[in-house]
C-alpha positions as a Python dict, from the first residue, in 0.01 Angstrom:
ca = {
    (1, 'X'): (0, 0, 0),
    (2, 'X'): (-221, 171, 252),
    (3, 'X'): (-90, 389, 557),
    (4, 'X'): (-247, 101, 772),
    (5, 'X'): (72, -126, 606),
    (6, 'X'): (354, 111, 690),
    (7, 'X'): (490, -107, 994),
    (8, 'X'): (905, -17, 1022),
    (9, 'X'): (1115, -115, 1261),
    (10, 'X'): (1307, 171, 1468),
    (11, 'X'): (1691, 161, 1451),
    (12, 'X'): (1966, 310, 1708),
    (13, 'X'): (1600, 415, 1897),
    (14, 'X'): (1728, 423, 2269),
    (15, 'X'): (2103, 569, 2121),
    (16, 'X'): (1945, 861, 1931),
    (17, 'X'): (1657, 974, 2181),
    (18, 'X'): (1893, 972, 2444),
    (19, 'X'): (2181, 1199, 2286),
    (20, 'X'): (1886, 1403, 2125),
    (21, 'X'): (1819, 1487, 2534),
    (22, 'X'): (1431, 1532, 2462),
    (23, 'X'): (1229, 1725, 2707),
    (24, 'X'): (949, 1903, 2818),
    (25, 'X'): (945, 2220, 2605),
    (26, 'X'): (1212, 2128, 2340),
    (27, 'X'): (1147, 2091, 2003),
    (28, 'X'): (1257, 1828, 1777),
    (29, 'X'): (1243, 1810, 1419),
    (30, 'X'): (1223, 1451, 1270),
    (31, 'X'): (1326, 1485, 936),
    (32, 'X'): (1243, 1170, 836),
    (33, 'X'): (956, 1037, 1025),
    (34, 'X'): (869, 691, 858),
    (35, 'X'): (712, 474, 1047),
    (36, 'X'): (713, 702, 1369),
    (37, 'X'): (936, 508, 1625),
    (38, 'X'): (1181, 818, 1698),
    (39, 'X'): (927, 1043, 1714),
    (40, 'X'): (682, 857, 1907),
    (41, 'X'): (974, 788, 2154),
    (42, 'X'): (1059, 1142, 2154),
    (43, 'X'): (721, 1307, 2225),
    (44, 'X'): (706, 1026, 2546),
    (45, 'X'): (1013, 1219, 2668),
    (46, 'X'): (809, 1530, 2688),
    (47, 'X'): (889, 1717, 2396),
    (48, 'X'): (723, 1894, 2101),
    (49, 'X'): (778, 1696, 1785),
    (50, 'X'): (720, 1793, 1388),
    (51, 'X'): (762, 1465, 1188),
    (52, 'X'): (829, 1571, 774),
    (53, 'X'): (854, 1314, 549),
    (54, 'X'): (825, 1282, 173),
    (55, 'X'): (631, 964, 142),
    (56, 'X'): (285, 1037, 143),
    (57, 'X'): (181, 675, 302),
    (58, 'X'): (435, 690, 558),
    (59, 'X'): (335, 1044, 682),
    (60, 'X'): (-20, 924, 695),
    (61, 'X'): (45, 593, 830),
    (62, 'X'): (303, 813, 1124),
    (63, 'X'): (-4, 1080, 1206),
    (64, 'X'): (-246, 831, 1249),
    (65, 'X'): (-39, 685, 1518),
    (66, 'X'): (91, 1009, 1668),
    (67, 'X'): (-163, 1235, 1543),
    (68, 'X'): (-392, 1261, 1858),
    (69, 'X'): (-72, 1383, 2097),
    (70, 'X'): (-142, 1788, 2060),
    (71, 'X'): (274, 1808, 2072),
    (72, 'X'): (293, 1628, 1743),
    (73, 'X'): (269, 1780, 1410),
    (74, 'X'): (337, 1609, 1086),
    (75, 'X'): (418, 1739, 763),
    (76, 'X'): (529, 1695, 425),
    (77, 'X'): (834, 1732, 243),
    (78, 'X'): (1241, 1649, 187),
    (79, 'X'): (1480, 1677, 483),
    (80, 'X'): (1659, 1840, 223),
    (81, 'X'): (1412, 2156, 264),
    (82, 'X'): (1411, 2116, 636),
    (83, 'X'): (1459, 2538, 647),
    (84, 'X'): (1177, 2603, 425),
    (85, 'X'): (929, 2303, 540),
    (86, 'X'): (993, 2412, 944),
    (87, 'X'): (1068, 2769, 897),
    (88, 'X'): (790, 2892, 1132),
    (89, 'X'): (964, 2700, 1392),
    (90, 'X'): (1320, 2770, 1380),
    (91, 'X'): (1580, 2787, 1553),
    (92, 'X'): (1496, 2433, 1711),
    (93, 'X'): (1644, 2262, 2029),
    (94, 'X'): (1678, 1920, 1802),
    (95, 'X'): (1693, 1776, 1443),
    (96, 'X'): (1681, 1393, 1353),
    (97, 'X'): (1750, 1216, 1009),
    (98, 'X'): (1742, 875, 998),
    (99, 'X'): (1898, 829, 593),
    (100, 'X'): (1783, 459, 599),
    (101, 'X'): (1520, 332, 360),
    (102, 'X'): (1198, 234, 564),
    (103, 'X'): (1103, -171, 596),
    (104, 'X'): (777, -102, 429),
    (105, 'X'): (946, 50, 108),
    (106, 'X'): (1172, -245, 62),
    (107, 'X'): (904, -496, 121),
    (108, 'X'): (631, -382, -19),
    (109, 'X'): (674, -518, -406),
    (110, 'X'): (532, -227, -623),
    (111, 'X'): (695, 15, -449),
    (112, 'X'): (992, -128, -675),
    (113, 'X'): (1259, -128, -401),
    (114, 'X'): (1342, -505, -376),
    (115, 'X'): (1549, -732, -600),
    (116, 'X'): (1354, -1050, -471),
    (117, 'X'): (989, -936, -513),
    (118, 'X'): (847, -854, -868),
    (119, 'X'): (706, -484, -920),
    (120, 'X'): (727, -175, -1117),
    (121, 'X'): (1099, -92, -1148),
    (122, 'X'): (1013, 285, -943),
    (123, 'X'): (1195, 325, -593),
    (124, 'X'): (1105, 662, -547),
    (125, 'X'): (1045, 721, -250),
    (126, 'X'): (772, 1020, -262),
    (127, 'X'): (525, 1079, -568),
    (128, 'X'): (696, 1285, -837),
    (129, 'X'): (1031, 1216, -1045),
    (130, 'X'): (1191, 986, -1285),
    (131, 'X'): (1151, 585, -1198),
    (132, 'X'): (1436, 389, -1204),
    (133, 'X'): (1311, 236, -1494),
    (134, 'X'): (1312, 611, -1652),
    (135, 'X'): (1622, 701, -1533),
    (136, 'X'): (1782, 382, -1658),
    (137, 'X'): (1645, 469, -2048),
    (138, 'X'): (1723, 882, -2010),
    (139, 'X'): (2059, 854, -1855),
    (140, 'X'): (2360, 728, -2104),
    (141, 'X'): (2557, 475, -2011),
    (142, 'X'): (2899, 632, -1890),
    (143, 'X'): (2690, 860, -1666),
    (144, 'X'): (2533, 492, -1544),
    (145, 'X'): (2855, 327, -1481),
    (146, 'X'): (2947, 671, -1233),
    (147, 'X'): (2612, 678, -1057),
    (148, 'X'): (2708, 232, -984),
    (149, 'X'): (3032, 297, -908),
    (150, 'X'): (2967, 666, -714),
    (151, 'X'): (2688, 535, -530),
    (152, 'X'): (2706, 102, -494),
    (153, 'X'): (3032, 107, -505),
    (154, 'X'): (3033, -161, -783),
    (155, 'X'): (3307, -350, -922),
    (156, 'X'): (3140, -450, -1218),
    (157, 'X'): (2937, -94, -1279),
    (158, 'X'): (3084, -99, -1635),
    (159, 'X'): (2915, -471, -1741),
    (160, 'X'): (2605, -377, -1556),
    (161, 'X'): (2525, -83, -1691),
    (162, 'X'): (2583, -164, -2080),
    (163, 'X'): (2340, -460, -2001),
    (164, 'X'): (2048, -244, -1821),
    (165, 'X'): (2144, 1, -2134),
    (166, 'X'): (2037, -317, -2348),
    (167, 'X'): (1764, -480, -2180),
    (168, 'X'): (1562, -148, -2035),
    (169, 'X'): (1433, -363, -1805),
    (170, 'X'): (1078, -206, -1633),
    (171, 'X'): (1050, -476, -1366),
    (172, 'X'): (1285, -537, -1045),
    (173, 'X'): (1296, -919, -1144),
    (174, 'X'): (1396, -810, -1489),
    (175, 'X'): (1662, -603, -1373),
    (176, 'X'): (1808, -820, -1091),
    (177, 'X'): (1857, -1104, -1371),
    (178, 'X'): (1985, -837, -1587),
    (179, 'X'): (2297, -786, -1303),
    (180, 'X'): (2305, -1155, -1283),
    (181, 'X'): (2423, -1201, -1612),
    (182, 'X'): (2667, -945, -1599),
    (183, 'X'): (2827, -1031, -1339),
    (184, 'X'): (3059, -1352, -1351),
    (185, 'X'): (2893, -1597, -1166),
    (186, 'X'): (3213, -1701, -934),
    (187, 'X'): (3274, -1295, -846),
    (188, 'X'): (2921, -1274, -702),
    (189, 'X'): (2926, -1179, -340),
    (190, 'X'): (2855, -1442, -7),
    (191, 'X'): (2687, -1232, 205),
    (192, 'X'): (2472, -993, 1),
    (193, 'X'): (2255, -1051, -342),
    (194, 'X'): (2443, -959, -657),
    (195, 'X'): (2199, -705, -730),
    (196, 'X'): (2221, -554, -380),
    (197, 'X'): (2460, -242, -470),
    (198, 'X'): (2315, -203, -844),
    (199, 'X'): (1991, -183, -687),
    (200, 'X'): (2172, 76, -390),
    (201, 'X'): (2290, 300, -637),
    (202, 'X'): (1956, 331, -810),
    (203, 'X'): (1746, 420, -566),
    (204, 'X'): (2025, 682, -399),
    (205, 'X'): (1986, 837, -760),
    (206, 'X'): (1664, 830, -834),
    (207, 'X'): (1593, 989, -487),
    (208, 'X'): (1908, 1212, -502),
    (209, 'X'): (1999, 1076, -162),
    (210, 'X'): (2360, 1222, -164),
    (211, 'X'): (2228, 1575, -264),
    (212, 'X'): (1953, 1597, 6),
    (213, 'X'): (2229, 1467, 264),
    (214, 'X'): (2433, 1782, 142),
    (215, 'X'): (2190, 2037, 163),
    (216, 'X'): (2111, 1882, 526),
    (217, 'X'): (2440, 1943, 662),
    (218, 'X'): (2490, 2296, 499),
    (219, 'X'): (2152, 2393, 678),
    (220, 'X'): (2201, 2178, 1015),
    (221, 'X'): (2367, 2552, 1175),
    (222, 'X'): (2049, 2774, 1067),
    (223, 'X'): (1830, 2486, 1199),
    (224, 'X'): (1968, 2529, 1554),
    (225, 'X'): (1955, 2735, 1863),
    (226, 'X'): (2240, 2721, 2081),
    (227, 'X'): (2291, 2423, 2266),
    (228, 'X'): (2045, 2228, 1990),
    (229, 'X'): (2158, 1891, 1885),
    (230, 'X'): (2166, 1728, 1549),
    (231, 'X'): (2185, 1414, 1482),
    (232, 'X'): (2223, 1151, 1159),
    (233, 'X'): (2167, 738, 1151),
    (234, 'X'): (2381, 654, 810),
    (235, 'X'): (2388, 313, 673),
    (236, 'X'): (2588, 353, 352),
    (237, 'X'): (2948, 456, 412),
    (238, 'X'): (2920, 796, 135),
    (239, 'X'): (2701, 897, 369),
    (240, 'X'): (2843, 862, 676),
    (241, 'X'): (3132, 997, 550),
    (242, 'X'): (2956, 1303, 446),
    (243, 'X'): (2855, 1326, 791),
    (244, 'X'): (3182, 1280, 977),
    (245, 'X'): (3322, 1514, 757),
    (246, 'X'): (3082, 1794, 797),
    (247, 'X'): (3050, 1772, 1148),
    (248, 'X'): (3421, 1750, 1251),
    (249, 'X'): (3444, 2067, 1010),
    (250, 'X'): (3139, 2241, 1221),
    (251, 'X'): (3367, 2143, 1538),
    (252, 'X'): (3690, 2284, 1403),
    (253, 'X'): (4002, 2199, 1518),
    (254, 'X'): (4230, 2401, 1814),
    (255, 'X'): (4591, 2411, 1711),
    (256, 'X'): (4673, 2654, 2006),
    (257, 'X'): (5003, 2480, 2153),
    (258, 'X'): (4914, 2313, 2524),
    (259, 'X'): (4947, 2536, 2818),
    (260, 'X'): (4737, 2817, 2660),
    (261, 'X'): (4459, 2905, 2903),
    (262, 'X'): (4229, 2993, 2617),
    (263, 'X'): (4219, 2886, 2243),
    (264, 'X'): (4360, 3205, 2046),
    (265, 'X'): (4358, 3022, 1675),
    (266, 'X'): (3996, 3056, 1596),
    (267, 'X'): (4036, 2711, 1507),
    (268, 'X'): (3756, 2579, 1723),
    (269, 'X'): (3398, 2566, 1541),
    (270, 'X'): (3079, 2692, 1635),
    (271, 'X'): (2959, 2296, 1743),
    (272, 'X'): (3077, 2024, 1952),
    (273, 'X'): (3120, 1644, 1879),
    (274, 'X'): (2922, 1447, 2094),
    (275, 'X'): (2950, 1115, 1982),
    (276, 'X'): (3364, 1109, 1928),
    (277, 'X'): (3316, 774, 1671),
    (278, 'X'): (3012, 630, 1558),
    (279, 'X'): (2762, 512, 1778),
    (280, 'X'): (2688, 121, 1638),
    (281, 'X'): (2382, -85, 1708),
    (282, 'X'): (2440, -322, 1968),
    (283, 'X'): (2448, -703, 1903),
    (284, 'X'): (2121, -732, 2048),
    (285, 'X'): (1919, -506, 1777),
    (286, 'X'): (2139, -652, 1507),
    (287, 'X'): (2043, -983, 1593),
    (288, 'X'): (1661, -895, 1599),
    (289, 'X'): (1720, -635, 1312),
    (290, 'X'): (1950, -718, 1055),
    (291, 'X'): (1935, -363, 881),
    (292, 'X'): (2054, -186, 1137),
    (293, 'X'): (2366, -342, 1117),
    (294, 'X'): (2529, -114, 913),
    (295, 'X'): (2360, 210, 1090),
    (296, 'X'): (2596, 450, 1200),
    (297, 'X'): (2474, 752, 1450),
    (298, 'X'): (2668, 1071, 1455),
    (299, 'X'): (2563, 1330, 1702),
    (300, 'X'): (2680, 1753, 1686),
    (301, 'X'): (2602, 1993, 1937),
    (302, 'X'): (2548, 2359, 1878),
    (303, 'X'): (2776, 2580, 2108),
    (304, 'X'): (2756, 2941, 1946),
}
C-alpha cells in the first residue's frame, strides 16, 4: 500500500470543524490525521494546522495533499504523546482525535484489518509492536477471553479464544473461520459478521487503543489555552464512554442551591461542555457512509 492509496472518507466533517471554531491564527492539532479531510477542512477555515499520525502511509499520503499550504505541518507519532510530539507548540487554541480506524486500513488486505479479505493477521496500525497473530500466541488464554470480552464486548469470548489458542491462526481468513466455529451457528449476529467484535477487540489491543484514549484525556488540559476546544469522534461505546466521563469530570458539577449569585462549592471544573449529548451523524452521511454510523462527537471547552 502506497501513500497514493490512502483514500478515507471524512466522518462528522462539517459537525467537528464547526464546534472546533477554526480561524485565522488558531492552531489546531489533528491528532489523528489519516486521510486529511479534518485537517484539510480546517486549514480552509484559516487556521494553522499540525496533522500527527502514527501510520507512516497515511502521514505521507495526508502531506502530499496538504503539504504545499505553509499553515500545515505534519508529523509523526501517537495521539497518546500529543504533549511530547507538539510540545513546541503548546498551549493550542484546538485539538482533534478522530478514534476511528481509517477506510484504507480496513480495506487494504495485508494490512490485516478485515475479516473478509485474506492477509497477514497484523492490524497494527503504525510499524513496530506485536501482530495480532503474535499477540494471539504470547498472550494466555484467560487474559484473551478479558481483552474479547473488555474490548468486543463478546458473548462467546470464552469459546473464541480457546479456539484461536488452538489454531494460532496467522491469516485473517484463518482466524475469521476460527470464530465461526466457535460460535453456534444460530447465535451469530444479523447485522454484523461473527467475527466483527473478535476482530474489534484485537486490533484495540494490539494498538492499545483504550490506553492511548486515556493518556489523551489526562493531557487534553495541558494541551489547551484558555478558551481552546477539544474535541473526540468515538465509534465504540468504551470509548465514548471514556470520553463522556472525562469531560463531564473536567466540567464539574455546581451543587450551590439556586438563588446563589455566584457558585461558592468549587464544584464547577476548569472546562465547559459544549456539545450537552453526543453529536450523531446525520442520516444523510450514514446513508453515503455506513461507518460513521456509530461515530459519536463530544466537544469540551477550556474556561480557566
Amino acid at each position: 500500500m502506497t501513500a497514493s492509496d490512502f483514500q478515507h472518507q471524512t466522518v462528522l466533517l462539517r459537525e467537528a470543524v464547526a464546534l472546533l471554531q477554526p480561524a485565522d491564527g488558531r492552531v489546531i492539532i489533528d491528532g489523528t490525521l489519516g486521510g486529511g479531510g479534518h485537517s484539510e477542512a480546517l486549514l480552509a477555515s484559516g487556521a494553522t494546522v499540525v496533522g500527527v499520525d502514527r501510520d507512516p502511509v497515511a502521514l505521507a499520503a495526508a502531506t502530499a495533499r496538504l503539504g504545499a499550504n505553509p499553515r500545515f505541518q505534519g508529523r509523526a507519532g501517537n495521539f497518546a504523546e500529543l504533549p511530547r510530539v507538539v510540545a513546541d507548540l503548546l498551549p493550542v487554541d484546538g485539538v482533534l482525535v478522530d478514534l476511528g480506524v481509517s477506510s484504507p486500513q480496513l480495506d487494504v488486505a495485508e494490512r490485516g484489518f478485515s475479516f473478509s479479505k485474506d492477509g497477514p493477521l497484523d492490524m497494527r496500525m503504525g510499524p513496530d509492536g506485536p501482530t495480532a497473530a503474535e499477540l494471539i500466541t504470547t498472550t494466555d488464554e484467560r487474559e484473551l477471553v478479558r481483552i474479547l470480552k473488555d474490548y468486543g464486548e463478546e458473548p462467546f469470548a470464552r469459546p473464541i479464544a480457546r479456539e484461536l489458542k488452538k489454531a494460532l491462526p496467522t491469516r485473517t481468513l484463518e482466524a475469521a473461520e476460527v470464530v465461526k466455529r466457535a460460535v453456534p451457528r444460530k447465535a451469530w449476529p444479523n447485522r454484523i459478521h461473527v467475527a466483527t467484535r473478535t476482530f474489534q477487540a484485537l486490533r484495540m489491543a494490539v494498538n492499545g487503543e483504550l490506553e492511548a484514549l486515556d493518556a489523551l484525556l489526562a493531557a487534553i488540559p495541558g494541551l489547551l489555552k484558555v478558551g481552546g476546544r477539544a474535541a473526540v469522534i468515538a465509534f465504540h461505546s468504551l470509548e465514548d464512554r471514556k470520553v463522556k466521563e472525562a469531560f463531564r469530570a473536567l466540567a464539574g458539577r455546581c451543587t450551590c442551591p439556586p438563588g446563589l449569585p455566584v457558585c461558592v462549592c468549587s464544584g464547577v471544573g476548569d472546562f465547559a461542555l459544549v456539545t450537552k449529548k453526543a453529536v450523531a451523524a446525520s442520516e444523510a452521511e450514514v446513508e453515503a457512509n455506513p461507518r460513521s454510523r456509530s461515530a459519536h462527537l463530544r466537544v469540551v471547552e477550556k474556561l480557566r
